[in-house]
Short mmCIF file of N, CA and C in Angstrom, two decimals:
data_model
loop_
_atom_site.label_atom_id
_atom_site.label_comp_id
_atom_site.label_asym_id
_atom_site.label_seq_id
_atom_site.Cartn_x
_atom_site.Cartn_y
_atom_site.Cartn_z
N MET A 2 -52.00 61.90 166.07
CA MET A 2 -52.28 63.09 167.10
C MET A 2 -51.02 63.18 167.64
N PRO A 3 -50.50 64.43 167.74
CA PRO A 3 -49.73 65.18 168.64
C PRO A 3 -50.49 64.89 170.13
N LEU A 4 -49.69 63.69 170.54
CA LEU A 4 -50.07 63.54 172.42
C LEU A 4 -48.96 64.17 172.87
N HIS A 5 -49.53 65.10 174.37
CA HIS A 5 -48.93 66.13 174.73
C HIS A 5 -48.53 65.25 176.43
N VAL A 6 -47.52 65.04 176.73
CA VAL A 6 -47.30 64.66 177.98
C VAL A 6 -47.06 65.80 178.76
N PRO A 7 -47.48 66.25 179.92
CA PRO A 7 -47.03 67.26 180.54
C PRO A 7 -45.60 66.69 181.72
N PRO A 8 -44.83 67.74 181.92
CA PRO A 8 -43.52 67.26 182.44
C PRO A 8 -44.04 66.82 183.90
N ALA A 9 -43.08 65.92 184.29
CA ALA A 9 -43.38 65.81 185.67
C ALA A 9 -42.40 66.41 186.50
N PRO A 10 -43.01 66.51 188.00
CA PRO A 10 -42.28 67.51 188.57
C PRO A 10 -40.42 66.39 188.69
N ALA A 11 -39.44 67.32 189.01
CA ALA A 11 -38.28 67.07 188.99
C ALA A 11 -37.78 65.63 190.40
N PRO A 12 -38.46 66.42 191.48
CA PRO A 12 -38.33 65.76 192.66
C PRO A 12 -39.17 64.44 192.68
N ALA A 13 -40.44 64.10 191.65
CA ALA A 13 -41.11 63.06 191.79
C ALA A 13 -40.28 62.24 190.76
N LEU A 14 -39.72 62.54 189.70
CA LEU A 14 -38.98 61.52 189.01
C LEU A 14 -37.73 61.31 189.58
N ARG A 15 -37.04 61.97 190.43
CA ARG A 15 -35.87 61.63 191.34
C ARG A 15 -36.29 60.18 192.29
N THR A 16 -37.43 60.45 192.75
CA THR A 16 -37.84 59.38 193.48
C THR A 16 -37.96 58.06 193.26
N VAL A 17 -38.38 57.98 191.86
CA VAL A 17 -38.63 56.90 191.19
C VAL A 17 -37.20 55.99 190.41
N LEU A 18 -36.15 57.26 190.35
CA LEU A 18 -34.78 56.60 190.06
C LEU A 18 -34.26 56.10 191.51
N THR A 19 -34.23 56.88 192.25
CA THR A 19 -33.97 56.22 193.54
C THR A 19 -34.39 54.56 194.10
N ALA A 20 -35.71 54.90 193.63
CA ALA A 20 -36.42 53.66 193.92
C ALA A 20 -35.75 52.42 192.98
N LEU A 21 -35.57 52.78 191.94
CA LEU A 21 -35.37 51.56 190.83
C LEU A 21 -33.92 51.11 191.30
N GLY A 22 -33.00 51.92 191.85
CA GLY A 22 -31.52 51.66 192.17
C GLY A 22 -31.57 51.21 193.32
N SER A 23 -32.61 50.76 194.07
CA SER A 23 -32.26 50.10 195.59
C SER A 23 -33.05 49.05 195.83
N PRO A 24 -31.57 48.22 195.54
CA PRO A 24 -32.21 46.61 195.51
C PRO A 24 -33.31 46.15 196.84
N THR A 25 -33.16 47.09 197.73
CA THR A 25 -34.68 46.77 198.82
C THR A 25 -35.87 47.00 198.09
N ALA A 26 -36.08 48.34 197.66
CA ALA A 26 -37.51 48.59 197.05
C ALA A 26 -37.84 47.63 195.84
N VAL A 27 -36.82 47.16 195.05
CA VAL A 27 -37.18 46.53 193.91
C VAL A 27 -37.48 45.10 194.43
N ARG A 28 -36.93 44.54 195.22
CA ARG A 28 -36.91 43.13 196.05
C ARG A 28 -38.40 43.29 196.76
N GLU A 29 -38.61 43.98 197.58
CA GLU A 29 -40.27 44.00 198.47
C GLU A 29 -41.01 44.09 197.37
N ALA A 30 -40.90 44.60 196.08
CA ALA A 30 -42.19 45.19 195.33
C ALA A 30 -42.38 43.59 194.52
N ARG A 31 -43.90 44.00 194.74
CA ARG A 31 -44.71 42.78 194.34
C ARG A 31 -44.44 42.50 192.34
N THR A 32 -43.59 42.57 192.04
CA THR A 32 -43.02 43.11 190.57
C THR A 32 -42.17 42.21 189.75
N PRO A 33 -42.39 41.04 189.89
CA PRO A 33 -41.29 39.82 189.15
C PRO A 33 -40.17 40.64 187.94
N SER A 34 -41.38 41.52 187.26
CA SER A 34 -40.52 41.58 185.55
C SER A 34 -39.73 42.45 186.66
N LEU A 35 -39.68 43.59 187.52
CA LEU A 35 -38.52 44.21 187.78
C LEU A 35 -37.16 43.57 188.79
N ARG A 36 -37.41 42.27 189.45
CA ARG A 36 -36.54 41.57 190.00
C ARG A 36 -35.59 41.16 189.05
N ASN A 37 -36.23 40.95 187.84
CA ASN A 37 -35.49 40.02 186.51
C ASN A 37 -35.81 40.76 185.21
N PRO A 38 -35.05 41.92 185.08
CA PRO A 38 -35.75 42.82 184.31
C PRO A 38 -34.54 41.96 182.88
N GLN A 39 -35.05 42.38 181.66
CA GLN A 39 -34.47 41.80 180.38
C GLN A 39 -33.91 43.21 179.79
N GLY A 40 -33.31 43.75 180.45
CA GLY A 40 -32.34 45.04 180.39
C GLY A 40 -32.45 46.11 181.47
N PRO A 41 -32.13 47.47 181.20
CA PRO A 41 -32.32 48.51 181.95
C PRO A 41 -33.92 48.69 182.08
N ALA A 42 -34.11 48.83 183.47
CA ALA A 42 -35.65 49.80 183.47
C ALA A 42 -35.21 51.44 183.89
N THR A 43 -35.95 51.70 182.98
CA THR A 43 -36.35 53.17 183.06
C THR A 43 -37.60 54.04 183.13
N PRO A 44 -38.06 54.92 184.03
CA PRO A 44 -39.00 55.30 184.03
C PRO A 44 -39.75 56.35 182.64
N ASP A 45 -40.99 56.07 182.17
CA ASP A 45 -41.22 56.51 181.06
C ASP A 45 -42.48 57.06 181.30
N LEU A 46 -43.04 58.12 180.25
CA LEU A 46 -44.30 58.48 179.92
C LEU A 46 -44.95 58.55 181.37
N PRO A 47 -44.52 59.93 181.89
CA PRO A 47 -45.04 60.53 183.08
C PRO A 47 -46.40 60.68 183.12
N LEU A 48 -47.41 60.49 184.18
CA LEU A 48 -48.73 60.90 183.76
C LEU A 48 -49.12 61.55 185.32
N PRO A 49 -49.94 62.71 185.06
CA PRO A 49 -50.31 63.28 186.30
C PRO A 49 -52.04 62.32 186.94
N VAL A 50 -52.07 61.88 187.99
CA VAL A 50 -52.99 60.93 188.42
C VAL A 50 -53.95 61.72 189.02
N HIS A 51 -55.43 62.04 188.48
CA HIS A 51 -56.08 62.92 189.04
C HIS A 51 -57.24 61.97 189.55
N VAL A 52 -58.09 62.18 190.79
CA VAL A 52 -58.91 61.18 191.53
C VAL A 52 -60.48 62.17 191.12
N LEU A 53 -61.39 61.48 190.68
CA LEU A 53 -63.02 62.28 190.70
C LEU A 53 -63.33 61.51 192.00
N ASP A 54 -63.61 62.35 193.10
CA ASP A 54 -64.39 62.01 194.16
C ASP A 54 -65.77 62.32 194.44
N ARG A 55 -66.27 63.54 193.20
CA ARG A 55 -67.45 63.62 193.11
C ARG A 55 -68.17 64.19 191.89
N ILE A 56 -69.33 64.26 191.39
CA ILE A 56 -69.68 64.78 190.68
C ILE A 56 -70.64 65.93 191.05
N THR A 57 -70.43 67.11 190.40
CA THR A 57 -71.20 68.11 191.33
C THR A 57 -72.65 67.83 190.34
N PRO A 58 -73.92 68.69 191.07
CA PRO A 58 -75.13 68.40 190.32
C PRO A 58 -74.97 69.28 188.73
N ALA A 59 -74.35 69.94 188.94
CA ALA A 59 -74.45 70.64 187.27
C ALA A 59 -73.71 70.00 186.26
N GLY A 60 -73.20 68.88 186.93
CA GLY A 60 -72.39 68.11 185.99
C GLY A 60 -70.84 67.89 186.08
N THR A 61 -70.56 68.90 186.60
CA THR A 61 -68.92 69.10 186.19
C THR A 61 -68.20 68.06 187.76
N SER A 62 -67.15 67.87 187.08
CA SER A 62 -66.77 66.95 187.96
C SER A 62 -65.70 67.63 188.95
N ALA A 63 -65.15 67.46 190.55
CA ALA A 63 -64.50 67.87 191.47
C ALA A 63 -63.22 66.70 191.44
N THR A 64 -62.29 67.22 190.69
CA THR A 64 -60.88 66.22 190.81
C THR A 64 -60.23 66.72 191.65
N ARG A 65 -58.92 66.05 192.18
CA ARG A 65 -57.78 66.55 192.66
C ARG A 65 -56.68 65.64 192.34
N LEU A 66 -55.51 66.28 192.52
CA LEU A 66 -54.06 65.70 191.95
C LEU A 66 -53.88 64.74 193.28
N ALA A 67 -53.54 63.52 192.69
CA ALA A 67 -53.62 62.22 193.81
C ALA A 67 -51.64 61.82 193.29
N GLY A 68 -50.98 62.23 192.41
CA GLY A 68 -49.98 61.65 192.39
C GLY A 68 -49.50 61.72 190.96
N TRP A 69 -48.35 60.99 190.46
CA TRP A 69 -47.88 60.88 189.10
C TRP A 69 -47.45 59.55 189.20
N ARG A 70 -47.87 59.01 188.17
CA ARG A 70 -47.54 57.61 187.33
C ARG A 70 -46.44 57.75 186.36
N PHE A 71 -45.48 56.54 186.78
CA PHE A 71 -44.54 56.41 185.73
C PHE A 71 -44.70 55.28 184.77
N LEU A 72 -44.56 54.89 183.82
CA LEU A 72 -44.65 53.62 183.23
C LEU A 72 -43.23 52.95 183.42
N ILE A 73 -42.52 51.88 183.45
CA ILE A 73 -41.33 51.45 183.78
C ILE A 73 -41.23 50.55 182.79
N ARG A 74 -40.30 51.06 181.76
CA ARG A 74 -39.87 50.15 180.61
C ARG A 74 -38.39 49.57 180.53
N CYS A 75 -38.80 48.14 179.86
CA CYS A 75 -37.51 47.50 179.92
C CYS A 75 -37.47 47.22 178.43
N GLY A 76 -36.67 47.54 177.57
CA GLY A 76 -36.44 47.29 176.03
C GLY A 76 -37.88 48.20 175.36
N GLU A 77 -38.47 47.25 174.86
CA GLU A 77 -39.41 47.86 173.91
C GLU A 77 -40.93 47.99 174.42
N ARG A 78 -41.19 47.42 175.97
CA ARG A 78 -42.55 47.37 176.46
C ARG A 78 -42.43 47.91 178.20
N ALA A 79 -43.69 48.45 178.47
CA ALA A 79 -44.02 48.58 179.81
C ALA A 79 -43.82 47.30 180.68
N VAL A 80 -42.99 47.02 181.36
CA VAL A 80 -43.27 46.22 182.41
C VAL A 80 -44.37 46.12 183.62
N ALA A 81 -43.62 47.49 184.43
CA ALA A 81 -44.60 47.88 185.55
C ALA A 81 -44.68 49.47 185.57
N ALA A 82 -45.28 49.79 186.59
CA ALA A 82 -45.51 51.27 186.97
C ALA A 82 -44.87 51.58 188.10
N ALA A 83 -44.81 52.81 188.43
CA ALA A 83 -44.32 53.63 189.93
C ALA A 83 -44.71 54.55 189.92
N GLU A 84 -45.58 54.65 191.18
CA GLU A 84 -46.21 55.43 191.69
C GLU A 84 -45.59 56.69 192.73
N THR A 85 -45.70 57.56 192.51
CA THR A 85 -45.57 58.81 193.55
C THR A 85 -46.46 59.51 194.33
N ARG A 86 -46.56 60.02 195.73
CA ARG A 86 -47.62 61.16 195.89
C ARG A 86 -46.95 62.45 196.38
N LEU A 87 -47.86 63.00 196.98
CA LEU A 87 -47.23 64.70 197.45
C LEU A 87 -47.42 64.49 198.66
N THR A 88 -46.79 64.65 199.60
CA THR A 88 -46.55 64.68 201.17
C THR A 88 -46.02 65.90 201.76
N PRO A 89 -46.38 66.04 202.71
CA PRO A 89 -46.28 67.61 203.45
C PRO A 89 -44.71 68.13 203.30
N ASP A 90 -44.13 66.81 202.94
CA ASP A 90 -42.29 67.02 202.75
C ASP A 90 -42.01 67.09 201.42
N GLY A 91 -42.78 67.21 200.40
CA GLY A 91 -42.56 67.15 198.71
C GLY A 91 -42.86 65.77 198.01
N TRP A 92 -42.36 65.70 196.99
CA TRP A 92 -43.04 64.34 196.39
C TRP A 92 -41.83 62.96 197.22
N ALA A 93 -42.99 62.30 197.08
CA ALA A 93 -42.34 60.86 197.54
C ALA A 93 -42.83 59.49 196.81
N PHE A 94 -41.71 58.75 196.62
CA PHE A 94 -42.03 57.33 195.73
C PHE A 94 -43.04 56.64 196.68
N SER A 95 -44.11 56.00 195.97
CA SER A 95 -45.16 55.20 196.72
C SER A 95 -45.11 53.94 196.75
N HIS A 96 -45.12 53.06 195.67
CA HIS A 96 -45.22 51.50 195.33
C HIS A 96 -44.59 51.66 193.63
N PHE A 97 -44.07 50.07 193.38
CA PHE A 97 -44.28 49.95 191.95
C PHE A 97 -45.21 48.93 192.06
N PHE A 98 -45.98 48.54 190.91
CA PHE A 98 -46.85 47.62 190.84
C PHE A 98 -46.78 47.00 189.48
N GLU A 99 -47.62 45.91 188.95
CA GLU A 99 -47.36 45.69 187.40
C GLU A 99 -49.03 44.80 187.57
N GLY A 100 -49.37 44.70 186.12
CA GLY A 100 -50.61 44.15 186.26
C GLY A 100 -51.25 44.80 184.79
N PRO A 101 -52.58 44.43 184.91
CA PRO A 101 -53.63 45.03 183.62
C PRO A 101 -53.56 46.12 183.41
N TYR A 102 -53.32 46.94 184.45
CA TYR A 102 -53.38 48.48 184.05
C TYR A 102 -52.25 49.09 183.27
N VAL A 103 -50.92 47.95 183.42
CA VAL A 103 -49.88 48.84 183.11
C VAL A 103 -50.09 48.74 181.44
N THR A 104 -50.19 47.69 180.85
CA THR A 104 -50.37 47.14 179.69
C THR A 104 -51.61 47.91 179.07
N ALA A 105 -52.92 48.44 179.88
CA ALA A 105 -53.81 48.60 179.01
C ALA A 105 -53.72 50.36 178.95
N THR A 106 -52.71 50.89 179.95
CA THR A 106 -52.09 52.18 180.02
C THR A 106 -51.57 52.60 178.73
N GLU A 107 -50.51 51.52 178.52
CA GLU A 107 -49.73 51.75 177.25
C GLU A 107 -50.56 51.40 175.99
N ARG A 108 -51.64 50.70 176.05
CA ARG A 108 -52.50 50.43 174.84
C ARG A 108 -53.02 51.78 174.67
N ALA A 109 -53.90 52.21 175.52
CA ALA A 109 -54.40 53.54 175.53
C ALA A 109 -53.74 54.60 174.88
N LEU A 110 -52.57 54.82 175.09
CA LEU A 110 -51.90 55.65 174.43
C LEU A 110 -51.27 55.94 173.08
N ARG A 111 -51.56 54.41 172.83
CA ARG A 111 -50.88 54.26 171.44
C ARG A 111 -52.23 54.32 170.42
N GLN A 112 -53.19 54.17 170.95
CA GLN A 112 -54.51 54.26 170.44
C GLN A 112 -54.73 55.65 170.56
N ALA A 113 -54.63 56.64 171.52
CA ALA A 113 -54.56 58.22 171.29
C ALA A 113 -53.82 58.87 170.33
N GLU A 114 -52.79 58.22 170.19
CA GLU A 114 -51.83 58.68 169.21
C GLU A 114 -52.39 58.49 167.77
N THR A 115 -53.21 57.69 167.94
CA THR A 115 -53.92 57.72 166.42
C THR A 115 -55.21 58.54 166.13
N MET A 116 -55.48 59.25 166.94
CA MET A 116 -56.85 59.79 167.02
C MET A 116 -56.20 61.36 166.63
N THR A 117 -57.44 61.91 166.08
CA THR A 117 -57.49 63.04 165.18
C THR A 117 -57.41 64.14 166.67
N GLY A 118 -56.61 65.51 166.16
CA GLY A 118 -56.78 66.41 167.12
C GLY A 118 -55.43 66.36 168.22
N SER A 119 -55.46 67.25 168.98
CA SER A 119 -54.06 67.37 169.94
C SER A 119 -54.82 67.17 171.39
N TYR A 120 -54.07 66.62 171.98
CA TYR A 120 -54.71 66.36 173.76
C TYR A 120 -53.56 66.43 174.50
N GLN A 121 -53.50 66.19 175.67
CA GLN A 121 -52.96 66.00 177.03
C GLN A 121 -53.11 65.01 177.82
N ALA A 122 -52.45 64.13 177.94
CA ALA A 122 -52.59 62.87 178.60
C ALA A 122 -52.56 62.99 180.11
N ARG A 123 -53.52 62.13 180.46
CA ARG A 123 -53.52 62.57 181.94
C ARG A 123 -54.15 61.03 182.35
N LEU A 124 -54.02 60.80 183.65
CA LEU A 124 -54.98 59.53 184.33
C LEU A 124 -56.17 60.19 185.21
N LEU A 125 -57.36 59.45 185.18
CA LEU A 125 -58.33 59.76 185.96
C LEU A 125 -58.83 58.73 186.77
N SER A 126 -58.88 58.54 188.00
CA SER A 126 -58.94 57.30 188.64
C SER A 126 -60.52 58.13 189.23
N VAL A 127 -61.33 56.67 189.53
CA VAL A 127 -62.72 57.04 189.61
C VAL A 127 -62.79 56.22 190.99
N PRO A 128 -62.56 56.05 192.25
CA PRO A 128 -62.15 55.06 192.99
C PRO A 128 -63.35 54.57 193.48
N GLU A 129 -64.74 55.06 193.91
CA GLU A 129 -65.84 54.11 193.72
C GLU A 129 -66.18 52.94 193.10
N LEU A 130 -66.12 53.65 191.53
CA LEU A 130 -66.28 52.57 190.90
C LEU A 130 -65.08 51.55 190.38
N TYR A 131 -63.89 51.58 191.13
CA TYR A 131 -62.89 50.85 190.71
C TYR A 131 -62.29 50.92 189.47
N MET A 132 -62.54 52.03 188.81
CA MET A 132 -62.39 52.41 187.55
C MET A 132 -61.49 53.69 187.15
N LEU A 133 -59.97 53.27 186.09
CA LEU A 133 -59.12 54.25 185.58
C LEU A 133 -59.19 54.14 184.32
N THR A 134 -59.30 55.72 184.08
CA THR A 134 -59.39 56.33 182.53
C THR A 134 -58.09 57.14 182.31
N LEU A 135 -57.90 56.67 180.79
CA LEU A 135 -56.74 57.61 180.17
C LEU A 135 -57.86 59.19 179.74
N TRP A 136 -57.37 60.45 180.27
CA TRP A 136 -57.88 61.21 180.41
C TRP A 136 -57.58 62.23 178.95
N LEU A 137 -57.88 62.53 177.69
CA LEU A 137 -57.28 63.38 176.93
C LEU A 137 -57.93 64.69 176.97
N HIS A 138 -57.05 65.51 177.29
CA HIS A 138 -57.41 67.06 177.98
C HIS A 138 -57.14 67.83 176.45
N GLY A 139 -58.06 68.49 176.27
CA GLY A 139 -58.06 69.13 175.04
C GLY A 139 -57.21 70.43 174.96
N ASP A 140 -56.67 71.03 176.49
CA ASP A 140 -55.84 72.11 176.43
C ASP A 140 -54.71 71.79 176.42
N CYS A 141 -53.54 71.75 175.63
CA CYS A 141 -52.33 70.95 175.53
C CYS A 141 -51.35 71.87 176.29
N ALA A 142 -51.58 73.26 176.72
CA ALA A 142 -51.06 74.10 177.25
C ALA A 142 -51.56 74.36 178.64
N ALA A 143 -52.17 73.49 179.39
CA ALA A 143 -52.81 73.82 180.54
C ALA A 143 -51.98 73.03 181.25
N ASP A 144 -51.65 73.56 182.68
CA ASP A 144 -51.15 72.90 183.66
C ASP A 144 -51.69 71.59 184.06
N GLY A 145 -50.85 70.31 183.93
CA GLY A 145 -51.39 69.36 183.66
C GLY A 145 -51.96 68.67 185.35
N THR A 146 -51.49 69.43 186.23
CA THR A 146 -51.49 69.01 187.73
C THR A 146 -53.05 69.71 188.28
N GLU A 147 -53.56 70.60 187.65
CA GLU A 147 -54.90 71.48 187.65
C GLU A 147 -55.92 71.30 186.58
N GLY A 148 -57.00 71.52 187.22
CA GLY A 148 -58.25 71.60 186.23
C GLY A 148 -59.27 70.47 186.36
N HIS A 149 -60.57 70.49 185.75
CA HIS A 149 -61.50 69.30 185.77
C HIS A 149 -61.63 68.82 184.26
N PRO A 150 -62.16 67.63 184.19
CA PRO A 150 -62.70 67.05 182.84
C PRO A 150 -63.52 68.50 181.94
N ALA A 151 -62.86 68.83 180.70
CA ALA A 151 -64.07 69.60 179.84
C ALA A 151 -64.81 68.78 179.35
N ALA A 152 -66.19 69.61 179.19
CA ALA A 152 -67.04 68.57 178.31
C ALA A 152 -66.64 67.64 176.91
N THR A 153 -65.94 68.43 176.39
CA THR A 153 -65.45 68.02 175.26
C THR A 153 -64.08 67.11 175.08
N ASP A 154 -63.44 66.99 176.73
CA ASP A 154 -62.12 66.32 176.64
C ASP A 154 -62.94 64.41 176.26
N LEU A 155 -61.95 63.75 175.98
CA LEU A 155 -62.30 62.48 176.10
C LEU A 155 -61.80 61.42 177.38
N LEU A 156 -62.60 60.53 177.53
CA LEU A 156 -61.88 59.39 178.82
C LEU A 156 -62.04 58.26 177.81
N VAL A 157 -60.77 57.86 178.35
CA VAL A 157 -60.47 55.96 177.27
C VAL A 157 -60.60 54.72 178.83
N PRO A 158 -61.58 54.64 178.89
CA PRO A 158 -61.82 53.66 180.28
C PRO A 158 -60.64 52.85 180.04
N LEU A 159 -59.76 52.31 181.06
CA LEU A 159 -58.93 51.07 180.86
C LEU A 159 -59.30 49.86 181.40
N ALA A 160 -58.92 48.79 180.75
CA ALA A 160 -59.57 47.51 180.95
C ALA A 160 -58.55 47.06 182.68
N PRO A 161 -59.19 46.50 183.36
CA PRO A 161 -60.72 46.29 183.29
C PRO A 161 -61.46 46.97 183.64
N ALA A 162 -62.27 47.43 183.06
CA ALA A 162 -63.48 48.59 183.29
C ALA A 162 -64.92 48.09 183.96
N PRO A 163 -65.67 48.61 184.67
CA PRO A 163 -66.63 48.62 185.70
C PRO A 163 -67.55 47.67 184.39
N PRO A 164 -68.43 46.56 184.89
CA PRO A 164 -69.52 45.81 183.95
C PRO A 164 -70.42 47.50 183.40
N GLY A 165 -70.60 47.21 181.97
CA GLY A 165 -71.58 48.09 181.25
C GLY A 165 -70.60 49.23 180.63
N ILE A 166 -69.59 49.30 180.68
CA ILE A 166 -68.61 50.33 180.60
C ILE A 166 -67.40 50.11 179.54
N ALA A 167 -67.49 49.77 178.23
CA ALA A 167 -66.66 49.33 177.31
C ALA A 167 -65.07 49.92 177.77
N ALA A 168 -64.00 49.11 177.80
CA ALA A 168 -62.97 49.47 177.96
C ALA A 168 -62.11 49.82 176.45
N HIS A 169 -61.33 50.76 176.84
CA HIS A 169 -60.83 51.51 175.25
C HIS A 169 -61.46 51.77 174.20
N ARG A 170 -62.59 52.40 175.03
CA ARG A 170 -63.46 53.25 173.96
C ARG A 170 -63.42 54.62 174.52
N PRO A 171 -63.00 55.18 173.12
CA PRO A 171 -63.40 56.68 174.00
C PRO A 171 -64.70 57.21 173.85
N HIS A 172 -64.89 58.11 175.28
CA HIS A 172 -66.24 58.74 175.42
C HIS A 172 -65.85 60.10 175.76
N ARG A 173 -66.59 61.08 174.97
CA ARG A 173 -66.62 62.49 175.18
C ARG A 173 -67.09 62.73 176.99
N VAL A 174 -66.52 63.43 177.56
CA VAL A 174 -66.83 63.78 179.23
C VAL A 174 -68.22 63.77 179.05
N ALA A 175 -68.94 64.63 178.31
CA ALA A 175 -70.43 65.17 178.36
C ALA A 175 -71.30 63.85 178.28
N GLU A 176 -70.73 62.79 177.71
CA GLU A 176 -71.48 61.27 177.44
C GLU A 176 -71.13 60.56 178.59
N LEU A 177 -70.01 60.62 179.32
CA LEU A 177 -69.76 59.32 180.29
C LEU A 177 -70.17 59.78 181.54
N LEU A 178 -69.83 61.32 181.56
CA LEU A 178 -69.95 61.70 183.06
C LEU A 178 -71.91 61.60 183.59
N PRO A 179 -72.80 61.32 182.60
CA PRO A 179 -73.91 60.93 183.02
C PRO A 179 -73.92 59.42 183.52
N VAL A 180 -73.39 58.95 182.74
CA VAL A 180 -73.57 57.35 183.28
C VAL A 180 -72.86 57.48 184.90
N LEU A 181 -71.72 58.00 184.89
CA LEU A 181 -70.88 58.18 186.20
C LEU A 181 -71.91 58.37 187.23
N THR A 182 -72.54 59.74 187.09
CA THR A 182 -73.29 60.13 187.88
C THR A 182 -74.53 59.13 188.52
N HIS A 183 -74.83 58.52 187.59
CA HIS A 183 -76.16 57.66 187.59
C HIS A 183 -75.56 56.68 188.80
N ARG A 184 -74.42 55.93 188.37
CA ARG A 184 -73.44 54.86 189.40
C ARG A 184 -73.12 55.24 190.50
N LEU A 185 -72.45 56.76 190.86
CA LEU A 185 -72.23 57.51 191.54
C LEU A 185 -73.17 57.98 192.82
N THR A 186 -74.38 58.32 192.37
CA THR A 186 -75.29 58.52 193.20
C THR A 186 -75.76 57.54 193.89
N PRO A 187 -76.24 57.99 195.22
CA PRO A 187 -76.85 56.75 195.89
C PRO A 187 -78.47 56.96 195.65
N THR A 188 -78.73 55.48 195.98
CA THR A 188 -80.52 55.77 195.64
C THR A 188 -81.07 56.01 196.47
N PRO A 189 -81.83 57.18 196.55
CA PRO A 189 -82.42 57.64 198.01
C PRO A 189 -83.79 56.56 198.82
N THR A 190 -83.74 56.68 199.90
CA THR A 190 -84.38 55.67 200.55
C THR A 190 -85.69 56.56 200.42
N PRO A 191 -86.83 55.28 200.13
CA PRO A 191 -88.17 55.90 200.13
C PRO A 191 -88.72 56.37 201.40
N ALA A 192 -89.42 57.34 201.59
CA ALA A 192 -90.00 58.22 202.93
C ALA A 192 -91.39 56.75 203.22
N PRO A 193 -91.27 56.70 204.56
CA PRO A 193 -92.23 56.12 204.81
C PRO A 193 -93.57 56.63 204.57
N LEU A 194 -94.54 55.49 204.46
CA LEU A 194 -96.28 55.90 203.95
C LEU A 194 -96.71 56.43 205.28
N LEU A 195 -97.58 57.54 205.30
CA LEU A 195 -98.14 57.71 206.50
C LEU A 195 -99.03 56.84 206.94
N GLY A 196 -98.91 56.67 208.11
CA GLY A 196 -99.53 55.71 209.02
C GLY A 196 -98.79 54.64 209.10
N SER A 197 -97.74 54.27 208.27
CA SER A 197 -96.84 53.19 208.68
C SER A 197 -95.99 53.39 209.72
N PRO A 198 -95.30 52.70 210.30
CA PRO A 198 -94.39 52.22 211.30
C PRO A 198 -93.22 53.31 210.43
N ALA A 199 -92.30 53.75 211.28
CA ALA A 199 -91.21 54.73 210.69
C ALA A 199 -89.86 53.50 210.80
#
């Protein structure tokens, strides 16, 4: 399928390129793969990172743009990622990192390219569940920095996924949101029985 990656803001990309060119930023990062790269390190596949703060009673989710994530490629594979965030002064480099979400993101993107249909690639974070998903949005022409998951969009949980949620298995938003709603909704405290101490 044609996988559309929305264009990252030019200032966000510039901050990543500046950080990659800074020996201090690379040395201080907990990313051994960037300290001893096997070839030039280049930012690739920028994805807007949206955060799912809450799910409304109607089942639609309230999301906000938290930043842009770039996979850092050395040769044929991604070895790290760079995170940027929006500040009052504009886009700023946040940090480099490596680990399972880097390889899981790359795997999910390859998986998405084999699906039927056209999607716009985004990331959706659910902080309360320590969960990150590849969000495949059905409107390829949409502004990648806005909107919320549509019922027919696909979410692909990245490994490691929370217990009971299969990693790398695409779920329609309409199917996965009820599961997330149940997990994110606090259990109500039962009212005390009449005549019992409060």
